Amino acid sequence: MIKEKYIDKAWSEVNILDVLRDFHPELEVKQKGSRYVCLCPYHDDHNPSLNIEPSKNRVRCFVCGTYLTLFKLVQYEKKLSYPEAIRYIYENYLPEIHIKEIYDFGSKDDEQRWKKKEIQKSYMAMAHKFFRQEYLRDYHMANFCRDYAEKSDDNPEGRWSKELCDQLELGYAPGSGNALVDWARGQHLDFDVLDSIGLVYKIENDDGTCYYKDSFRNRLMTPYRDKWSEVIAYTGRKLDYKPGDKD
């Protein structure tokens, strides 16, 4: 288990822009105020759509939906677990710290709790990408959700500016069927983990079998993040739109 003070140290002292450039030296990065932009390396991009925010240690693409914090970037690029990603950062960007110093070798129970927490965080991150992609899709239910959230000259009834909605990374939980359950099944995810983080719930039949249903349906999904910008929970605002309605 990694000591929290060393997680904080990596977060505060390592710049995500430097890490991204090391992974993708071909990128031509331009500064725009406090952020930077470049072509997104995660899809076929011809108009710079990747936003790099060093002050928040994150990169975001509003076209393909990529959202990576410093630690998630290393995990994604190097195919590492969360603890392995932090070790990678220390070995490559903070070599003055002896690697043994960052670990807290507690009890077996502590180790199991840590592993469970990291699995839950990875599932929450995957679910966040699903909700975000649904929010950005072009179909009547997602359009209704965006119109509810985003205020513009053409839509004065919206609640907040588009810029704020993008900053919050709002999502949408579809109202028809069990969209998250179906998606998770296709990803071969563990439903007990999804149940433990409140995104699905289990229904047990009299014969001992069980099945799962989405916890959120037809909801505007607002993510809550920890101090390292990792999604740790959601609040879902119910929408008036009825999935059976026609536009």
PDB file of C-alpha atoms in Angstrom:
ATOM      1  CA  MET A   1       0.000   0.000   0.000  1.00  0.00           C
ATOM      2  CA  ILE A   2       1.330   3.449  -0.918  1.00  0.00           C
ATOM      3  CA  LYS A   3       1.462   6.146   1.742  1.00  0.00           C
ATOM      4  CA  GLU A   4      -0.984   8.947   1.014  1.00  0.00           C
ATOM      5  CA  LYS A   5       1.640  11.662   1.490  1.00  0.00           C
ATOM      6  CA  TYR A   6       3.590  10.198  -1.434  1.00  0.00           C
ATOM      7  CA  ILE A   7       0.478  10.092  -3.601  1.00  0.00           C
ATOM      8  CA  ASP A   8       0.028  13.793  -2.769  1.00  0.00           C
ATOM      9  CA  LYS A   9       3.681  14.491  -3.546  1.00  0.00           C
ATOM     10  CA  ALA A  10       3.509  12.854  -6.969  1.00  0.00           C
ATOM     11  CA  TRP A  11       0.296  14.725  -7.731  1.00  0.00           C
ATOM     12  CA  SER A  12       1.666  18.132  -6.744  1.00  0.00           C
ATOM     13  CA  GLU A  13       5.203  17.867  -8.149  1.00  0.00           C
ATOM     14  CA  VAL A  14       4.779  16.064 -11.481  1.00  0.00           C
ATOM     15  CA  ASN A  15       3.289  17.975 -14.416  1.00  0.00           C
ATOM     16  CA  ILE A  16       0.909  15.992 -16.613  1.00  0.00           C
ATOM     17  CA  LEU A  17       2.047  18.003 -19.638  1.00  0.00           C
ATOM     18  CA  ASP A  18       5.605  16.667 -19.223  1.00  0.00           C
ATOM     19  CA  VAL A  19       4.318  13.108 -18.893  1.00  0.00           C
ATOM     20  CA  LEU A  20       2.064  13.405 -21.957  1.00  0.00           C
ATOM     21  CA  ARG A  21       4.950  14.792 -24.015  1.00  0.00           C
ATOM     22  CA  ASP A  22       7.151  11.895 -22.958  1.00  0.00           C
ATOM     23  CA  PHE A  23       4.531   9.410 -24.136  1.00  0.00           C
ATOM     24  CA  HIS A  24       3.757  11.373 -27.329  1.00  0.00           C
ATOM     25  CA  PRO A  25       6.793  13.466 -28.371  1.00  0.00           C
ATOM     26  CA  GLU A  26       5.202  14.029 -31.790  1.00  0.00           C
ATOM     27  CA  LEU A  27       2.509  16.313 -30.343  1.00  0.00           C
ATOM     28  CA  GLU A  28       2.654  20.023 -31.129  1.00  0.00           C
ATOM     29  CA  VAL A  29       1.303  21.693 -28.011  1.00  0.00           C
ATOM     30  CA  LYS A  30       0.102  25.303 -27.934  1.00  0.00           C
ATOM     31  CA  GLN A  31      -0.685  27.339 -24.846  1.00  0.00           C
ATOM     32  CA  LYS A  32      -4.077  29.020 -24.425  1.00  0.00           C
ATOM     33  CA  GLY A  33      -4.163  30.896 -21.148  1.00  0.00           C
ATOM     34  CA  SER A  34      -3.656  28.459 -18.282  1.00  0.00           C
ATOM     35  CA  ARG A  35      -4.275  25.398 -20.458  1.00  0.00           C
ATOM     36  CA  TYR A  36      -2.713  23.803 -23.509  1.00  0.00           C
ATOM     37  CA  VAL A  37      -4.212  22.238 -26.632  1.00  0.00           C
ATOM     38  CA  CYS A  38      -2.987  19.769 -29.223  1.00  0.00           C
ATOM     39  CA  LEU A  39      -4.229  17.078 -31.576  1.00  0.00           C
ATOM     40  CA  CYS A  40      -5.728  14.234 -29.574  1.00  0.00           C
ATOM     41  CA  PRO A  41      -3.560  11.088 -29.846  1.00  0.00           C
ATOM     42  CA  TYR A  42      -6.509   8.902 -28.823  1.00  0.00           C
ATOM     43  CA  HIS A  43      -8.572   9.332 -32.000  1.00  0.00           C
ATOM     44  CA  ASP A  44      -8.069  10.459 -35.601  1.00  0.00           C
ATOM     45  CA  ASP A  45      -7.947  14.170 -34.832  1.00  0.00           C
ATOM     46  CA  HIS A  46      -7.463  16.926 -37.416  1.00  0.00           C
ATOM     47  CA  ASN A  47      -8.504  19.901 -35.289  1.00  0.00           C
ATOM     48  CA  PRO A  48      -6.760  20.225 -31.900  1.00  0.00           C
ATOM     49  CA  SER A  49      -9.301  18.928 -29.401  1.00  0.00           C
ATOM     50  CA  LEU A  50      -7.185  17.646 -26.503  1.00  0.00           C
ATOM     51  CA  ASN A  51      -7.186  20.089 -23.592  1.00  0.00           C
ATOM     52  CA  ILE A  52      -4.296  19.802 -21.127  1.00  0.00           C
ATOM     53  CA  GLU A  53      -4.804  21.437 -17.730  1.00  0.00           C
ATOM     54  CA  PRO A  54      -1.583  21.249 -15.666  1.00  0.00           C
ATOM     55  CA  SER A  55      -3.196  23.073 -12.733  1.00  0.00           C
ATOM     56  CA  LYS A  56      -5.677  20.201 -12.412  1.00  0.00           C
ATOM     57  CA  ASN A  57      -3.313  17.483 -13.687  1.00  0.00           C
ATOM     58  CA  ARG A  58      -5.750  16.227 -16.293  1.00  0.00           C
ATOM     59  CA  VAL A  59      -6.260  15.958 -20.040  1.00  0.00           C
ATOM     60  CA  ARG A  60      -9.677  15.989 -21.715  1.00  0.00           C
ATOM     61  CA  CYS A  61     -10.908  15.527 -25.264  1.00  0.00           C
ATOM     62  CA  PHE A  62     -14.422  16.792 -25.921  1.00  0.00           C
ATOM     63  CA  VAL A  63     -14.598  14.853 -29.202  1.00  0.00           C
ATOM     64  CA  CYS A  64     -13.726  11.267 -28.229  1.00  0.00           C
ATOM     65  CA  GLY A  65     -14.503  11.674 -24.523  1.00  0.00           C
ATOM     66  CA  THR A  66     -11.032  10.835 -23.221  1.00  0.00           C
ATOM     67  CA  TYR A  67     -10.550  12.018 -19.632  1.00  0.00           C
ATOM     68  CA  LEU A  68      -7.263  11.139 -17.942  1.00  0.00           C
ATOM     69  CA  THR A  69      -5.746  12.403 -14.725  1.00  0.00           C
ATOM     70  CA  LEU A  70      -2.001  12.156 -14.112  1.00  0.00           C
ATOM     71  CA  PHE A  71      -2.244   8.681 -12.606  1.00  0.00           C
ATOM     72  CA  LYS A  72      -4.831   7.445 -15.122  1.00  0.00           C
ATOM     73  CA  LEU A  73      -2.662   8.662 -18.003  1.00  0.00           C
ATOM     74  CA  VAL A  74       0.245   6.506 -16.833  1.00  0.00           C
ATOM     75  CA  GLN A  75      -2.097   3.572 -16.203  1.00  0.00           C
ATOM     76  CA  TYR A  76      -3.553   3.865 -19.694  1.00  0.00           C
ATOM     77  CA  GLU A  77      -0.307   4.369 -21.588  1.00  0.00           C
ATOM     78  CA  LYS A  78       1.748   1.747 -19.744  1.00  0.00           C
ATOM     79  CA  LYS A  79      -1.092  -0.732 -18.982  1.00  0.00           C
ATOM     80  CA  LEU A  80      -0.360  -0.551 -15.259  1.00  0.00           C
ATOM     81  CA  SER A  81      -2.402  -0.820 -12.086  1.00  0.00           C
ATOM     82  CA  TYR A  82      -2.868   2.275  -9.927  1.00  0.00           C
ATOM     83  CA  PRO A  83      -0.022   1.440  -7.485  1.00  0.00           C
ATOM     84  CA  GLU A  84       2.251   0.469 -10.386  1.00  0.00           C
ATOM     85  CA  ALA A  85       1.527   3.811 -12.067  1.00  0.00           C
ATOM     86  CA  ILE A  86       2.568   5.744  -8.965  1.00  0.00           C
ATOM     87  CA  ARG A  87       5.752   3.670  -8.730  1.00  0.00           C
ATOM     88  CA  TYR A  88       6.439   4.430 -12.399  1.00  0.00           C
ATOM     89  CA  ILE A  89       6.086   8.158 -11.694  1.00  0.00           C
ATOM     90  CA  TYR A  90       8.580   7.967  -8.832  1.00  0.00           C
ATOM     91  CA  GLU A  91      11.061   5.934 -10.815  1.00  0.00           C
ATOM     92  CA  ASN A  92      10.908   8.270 -13.826  1.00  0.00           C
ATOM     93  CA  TYR A  93      10.098  11.713 -12.426  1.00  0.00           C
ATOM     94  CA  LEU A  94      11.051  11.683  -8.733  1.00  0.00           C
ATOM     95  CA  PRO A  95      14.141   9.439  -8.685  1.00  0.00           C
ATOM     96  CA  GLU A  96      15.544  11.189  -5.613  1.00  0.00           C
ATOM     97  CA  ILE A  97      12.940   9.348  -3.501  1.00  0.00           C
ATOM     98  CA  HIS A  98      13.930   5.774  -2.671  1.00  0.00           C
ATOM     99  CA  ILE A  99      11.124   3.574  -3.921  1.00  0.00           C
ATOM    100  CA  LYS A 100      10.853   1.682  -0.612  1.00  0.00           C
ATOM    101  CA  GLU A 101       9.930   4.923   1.168  1.00  0.00           C
ATOM    102  CA  ILE A 102       6.592   5.260  -0.616  1.00  0.00           C
ATOM    103  CA  TYR A 103       5.178   1.955   0.671  1.00  0.00           C
ATOM    104  CA  ASP A 104       3.344   1.288   3.906  1.00  0.00           C
ATOM    105  CA  PHE A 105       3.562  -2.430   4.575  1.00  0.00           C
ATOM    106  CA  GLY A 106       0.558  -2.916   6.840  1.00  0.00           C
ATOM    107  CA  SER A 107      -1.447  -6.026   7.626  1.00  0.00           C
ATOM    108  CA  LYS A 108      -2.940  -8.416   5.073  1.00  0.00           C
ATOM    109  CA  ASP A 109      -6.364  -6.923   5.831  1.00  0.00           C
ATOM    110  CA  ASP A 110      -5.037  -3.454   4.986  1.00  0.00           C
ATOM    111  CA  GLU A 111      -3.678  -4.788   1.710  1.00  0.00           C
ATOM    112  CA  GLN A 112      -7.008  -6.424   0.820  1.00  0.00           C
ATOM    113  CA  ARG A 113      -8.927  -3.231   1.612  1.00  0.00           C
ATOM    114  CA  TRP A 114      -6.522  -1.243  -0.564  1.00  0.00           C
ATOM    115  CA  LYS A 115      -6.928  -3.662  -3.484  1.00  0.00           C
ATOM    116  CA  LYS A 116     -10.715  -3.587  -3.165  1.00  0.00           C
ATOM    117  CA  LYS A 117     -10.708   0.214  -3.133  1.00  0.00           C
ATOM    118  CA  GLU A 118      -8.520   0.375  -6.242  1.00  0.00           C
ATOM    119  CA  ILE A 119     -10.782  -2.045  -8.132  1.00  0.00           C
ATOM    120  CA  GLN A 120     -13.812   0.036  -7.165  1.00  0.00           C
ATOM    121  CA  LYS A 121     -12.090   3.216  -8.378  1.00  0.00           C
ATOM    122  CA  SER A 122     -11.231   1.611 -11.717  1.00  0.00           C
ATOM    123  CA  TYR A 123     -14.867   0.497 -12.165  1.00  0.00           C
ATOM    124  CA  MET A 124     -16.107   3.976 -11.297  1.00  0.00           C
ATOM    125  CA  ALA A 125     -13.750   5.438 -13.917  1.00  0.00           C
ATOM    126  CA  MET A 126     -15.064   3.035 -16.580  1.00  0.00           C
ATOM    127  CA  ALA A 127     -18.672   3.809 -15.658  1.00  0.00           C
ATOM    128  CA  HIS A 128     -17.925   7.522 -15.822  1.00  0.00           C
ATOM    129  CA  LYS A 129     -16.700   7.116 -19.407  1.00  0.00           C
ATOM    130  CA  PHE A 130     -19.921   5.238 -20.235  1.00  0.00           C
ATOM    131  CA  PHE A 131     -22.162   7.952 -18.731  1.00  0.00           C
ATOM    132  CA  ARG A 132     -20.154  10.693 -20.429  1.00  0.00           C
ATOM    133  CA  GLN A 133     -20.357   9.034 -23.831  1.00  0.00           C
ATOM    134  CA  GLU A 134     -24.116   8.623 -23.427  1.00  0.00           C
ATOM    135  CA  TYR A 135     -24.414  12.330 -22.563  1.00  0.00           C
ATOM    136  CA  LEU A 136     -22.560  13.295 -25.749  1.00  0.00           C
ATOM    137  CA  ARG A 137     -24.465  10.957 -28.092  1.00  0.00           C
ATOM    138  CA  ASP A 138     -26.823  12.373 -30.694  1.00  0.00           C
ATOM    139  CA  TYR A 139     -30.234  10.857 -29.954  1.00  0.00           C
ATOM    140  CA  HIS A 140     -33.447  12.240 -28.486  1.00  0.00           C
ATOM    141  CA  MET A 141     -32.935  11.192 -24.841  1.00  0.00           C
ATOM    142  CA  ALA A 142     -29.347  12.461 -24.653  1.00  0.00           C
ATOM    143  CA  ASN A 143     -30.343  15.643 -26.486  1.00  0.00           C
ATOM    144  CA  PHE A 144     -33.084  16.246 -23.905  1.00  0.00           C
ATOM    145  CA  CYS A 145     -30.549  15.769 -21.100  1.00  0.00           C
ATOM    146  CA  ARG A 146     -28.087  18.243 -22.623  1.00  0.00           C
ATOM    147  CA  ASP A 147     -30.870  20.763 -23.242  1.00  0.00           C
ATOM    148  CA  TYR A 148     -31.881  20.440 -19.591  1.00  0.00           C
ATOM    149  CA  ALA A 149     -28.308  21.083 -18.440  1.00  0.00           C
ATOM    150  CA  GLU A 150     -26.715  23.469 -20.942  1.00  0.00           C
ATOM    151  CA  LYS A 151     -27.855  27.074 -21.317  1.00  0.00           C
ATOM    152  CA  SER A 152     -27.278  28.874 -24.624  1.00  0.00           C
ATOM    153  CA  ASP A 153     -28.795  31.627 -26.754  1.00  0.00           C
ATOM    154  CA  ASP A 154     -30.896  28.974 -28.472  1.00  0.00           C
ATOM    155  CA  ASN A 155     -31.737  27.264 -25.191  1.00  0.00           C
ATOM    156  CA  PRO A 156     -32.253  29.859 -22.422  1.00  0.00           C
ATOM    157  CA  GLU A 157     -34.054  27.249 -20.283  1.00  0.00           C
ATOM    158  CA  GLY A 158     -30.818  25.352 -19.622  1.00  0.00           C
ATOM    159  CA  ARG A 159     -29.468  25.353 -16.061  1.00  0.00           C
ATOM    160  CA  TRP A 160     -25.746  26.050 -16.501  1.00  0.00           C
ATOM    161  CA  SER A 161     -23.262  27.240 -19.108  1.00  0.00           C
ATOM    162  CA  LYS A 162     -21.864  24.660 -21.515  1.00  0.00           C
ATOM    163  CA  GLU A 163     -18.384  25.477 -20.235  1.00  0.00           C
ATOM    164  CA  LEU A 164     -19.387  24.535 -16.677  1.00  0.00           C
ATOM    165  CA  CYS A 165     -21.105  21.342 -17.878  1.00  0.00           C
ATOM    166  CA  ASP A 166     -17.941  20.362 -19.728  1.00  0.00           C
ATOM    167  CA  GLN A 167     -15.795  21.144 -16.698  1.00  0.00           C
ATOM    168  CA  LEU A 168     -18.006  18.966 -14.504  1.00  0.00           C
ATOM    169  CA  GLU A 169     -17.958  16.169 -17.101  1.00  0.00           C
ATOM    170  CA  LEU A 170     -21.704  15.614 -16.737  1.00  0.00           C
ATOM    171  CA  GLY A 171     -23.081  12.257 -17.817  1.00  0.00           C
ATOM    172  CA  TYR A 172     -26.377  10.671 -18.735  1.00  0.00           C
ATOM    173  CA  ALA A 173     -27.884   7.413 -17.461  1.00  0.00           C
ATOM    174  CA  PRO A 174     -30.246   6.171 -20.209  1.00  0.00           C
ATOM    175  CA  GLY A 175     -33.873   5.652 -19.292  1.00  0.00           C
ATOM    176  CA  SER A 176     -34.640   2.622 -21.450  1.00  0.00           C
ATOM    177  CA  GLY A 177     -33.857  -0.908 -20.290  1.00  0.00           C
ATOM    178  CA  ASN A 178     -30.709  -1.580 -18.285  1.00  0.00           C
ATOM    179  CA  ALA A 179     -28.126   0.215 -20.393  1.00  0.00           C
ATOM    180  CA  LEU A 180     -25.320   0.140 -17.818  1.00  0.00           C
ATOM    181  CA  VAL A 181     -25.905  -3.546 -17.018  1.00  0.00           C
ATOM    182  CA  ASP A 182     -25.856  -4.412 -20.729  1.00  0.00           C
ATOM    183  CA  TRP A 183     -22.678  -2.397 -21.259  1.00  0.00           C
ATOM    184  CA  ALA A 184     -20.983  -3.950 -18.203  1.00  0.00           C
ATOM    185  CA  ARG A 185     -21.869  -7.433 -19.401  1.00  0.00           C
ATOM    186  CA  GLY A 186     -20.224  -6.684 -22.725  1.00  0.00           C
ATOM    187  CA  GLN A 187     -17.125  -5.490 -20.841  1.00  0.00           C
ATOM    188  CA  HIS A 188     -17.103  -8.679 -18.702  1.00  0.00           C
ATOM    189  CA  LEU A 189     -17.211  -6.644 -15.498  1.00  0.00           C
ATOM    190  CA  ASP A 190     -17.915  -8.041 -12.028  1.00  0.00           C
ATOM    191  CA  PHE A 191     -21.457  -7.063 -11.042  1.00  0.00           C
ATOM    192  CA  ASP A 192     -20.706  -7.494  -7.348  1.00  0.00           C
ATOM    193  CA  VAL A 193     -18.172  -4.662  -7.664  1.00  0.00           C
ATOM    194  CA  LEU A 194     -20.682  -2.459  -9.492  1.00  0.00           C
ATOM    195  CA  ASP A 195     -23.198  -3.256  -6.745  1.00  0.00           C
ATOM    196  CA  SER A 196     -20.675  -2.293  -4.052  1.00  0.00           C
ATOM    197  CA  ILE A 197     -20.265   1.201  -5.566  1.00  0.00           C
ATOM    198  CA  GLY A 198     -24.018   1.698  -5.958  1.00  0.00           C
ATOM    199  CA  LEU A 199     -24.305   1.711  -9.759  1.00  0.00           C
ATOM    200  CA  VAL A 200     -26.401  -1.473 -10.000  1.00  0.00           C
ATOM    201  CA  TYR A 201     -28.485  -3.465  -7.546  1.00  0.00           C
ATOM    202  CA  LYS A 202     -29.191  -7.167  -7.203  1.00  0.00           C
ATOM    203  CA  ILE A 203     -32.607  -8.811  -7.345  1.00  0.00           C
ATOM    204  CA  GLU A 204     -32.816 -12.381  -6.028  1.00  0.00           C
ATOM    205  CA  ASN A 205     -35.415 -14.828  -7.332  1.00  0.00           C
ATOM    206  CA  ASP A 206     -37.202 -17.439  -5.233  1.00  0.00           C
ATOM    207  CA  ASP A 207     -35.253 -20.211  -6.963  1.00  0.00           C
ATOM    208  CA  GLY A 208     -31.930 -18.801  -5.783  1.00  0.00           C
ATOM    209  CA  THR A 209     -30.944 -17.158  -9.061  1.00  0.00           C
ATOM    210  CA  CYS A 210     -30.383 -13.426  -9.296  1.00  0.00           C
ATOM    211  CA  TYR A 211     -30.070 -10.622 -11.798  1.00  0.00           C
ATOM    212  CA  TYR A 212     -28.982  -6.984 -11.750  1.00  0.00           C
ATOM    213  CA  LYS A 213     -30.656  -3.702 -12.680  1.00  0.00           C
ATOM    214  CA  ASP A 214     -29.372  -0.171 -13.206  1.00  0.00           C
ATOM    215  CA  SER A 215     -29.485   2.018 -10.093  1.00  0.00           C
ATOM    216  CA  PHE A 216     -29.832   5.164 -12.231  1.00  0.00           C
ATOM    217  CA  ARG A 217     -32.278   5.528 -15.117  1.00  0.00           C
ATOM    218  CA  ASN A 218     -33.064   8.666 -17.080  1.00  0.00           C
ATOM    219  CA  ARG A 219     -30.786  10.736 -14.871  1.00  0.00           C
ATOM    220  CA  LEU A 220     -28.410  13.624 -15.361  1.00  0.00           C
ATOM    221  CA  MET A 221     -25.257  12.233 -13.731  1.00  0.00           C
ATOM    222  CA  THR A 222     -22.983  14.585 -11.807  1.00  0.00           C
ATOM    223  CA  PRO A 223     -19.676  13.034 -10.705  1.00  0.00           C
ATOM    224  CA  TYR A 224     -18.060  13.740  -7.348  1.00  0.00           C
ATOM    225  CA  ARG A 225     -14.264  13.605  -7.259  1.00  0.00           C
ATOM    226  CA  ASP A 226     -11.591  13.182  -4.626  1.00  0.00           C
ATOM    227  CA  LYS A 227      -8.623  15.539  -4.288  1.00  0.00           C
ATOM    228  CA  TRP A 228      -6.811  13.678  -7.090  1.00  0.00           C
ATOM    229  CA  SER A 229      -9.758  14.268  -9.476  1.00  0.00           C
ATOM    230  CA  GLU A 230     -10.797  10.598  -9.448  1.00  0.00           C
ATOM    231  CA  VAL A 231     -14.557   9.968  -9.627  1.00  0.00           C
ATOM    232  CA  ILE A 232     -15.711   8.443  -6.337  1.00  0.00           C
ATOM    233  CA  ALA A 233     -19.512   8.869  -6.445  1.00  0.00           C
ATOM    234  CA  TYR A 234     -22.467  10.182  -8.435  1.00  0.00           C
ATOM    235  CA  THR A 235     -25.620  12.107  -7.854  1.00  0.00           C
ATOM    236  CA  GLY A 236     -28.369  11.504 -10.400  1.00  0.00           C
ATOM    237  CA  ARG A 237     -30.959  14.193 -11.129  1.00  0.00           C
ATOM    238  CA  LYS A 238     -34.206  12.721 -12.462  1.00  0.00           C
ATOM    239  CA  LEU A 239     -35.359  14.111 -15.800  1.00  0.00           C
ATOM    240  CA  ASP A 240     -38.973  14.670 -16.827  1.00  0.00           C
ATOM    241  CA  TYR A 241     -38.434  13.116 -20.229  1.00  0.00           C
ATOM    242  CA  LYS A 242     -40.204   9.775 -20.644  1.00  0.00           C
ATOM    243  CA  PRO A 243     -38.204   7.240 -22.701  1.00  0.00           C
ATOM    244  CA  GLY A 244     -41.316   6.242 -24.664  1.00  0.00           C
ATOM    245  CA  ASP A 245     -42.009   9.819 -25.787  1.00  0.00           C
ATOM    246  CA  LYS A 246     -41.420  10.909 -29.353  1.00  0.00           C
ATOM    247  CA  ASP A 247     -39.686  14.142 -30.284  1.00  0.00           C
TER     248      ASP A 247
END
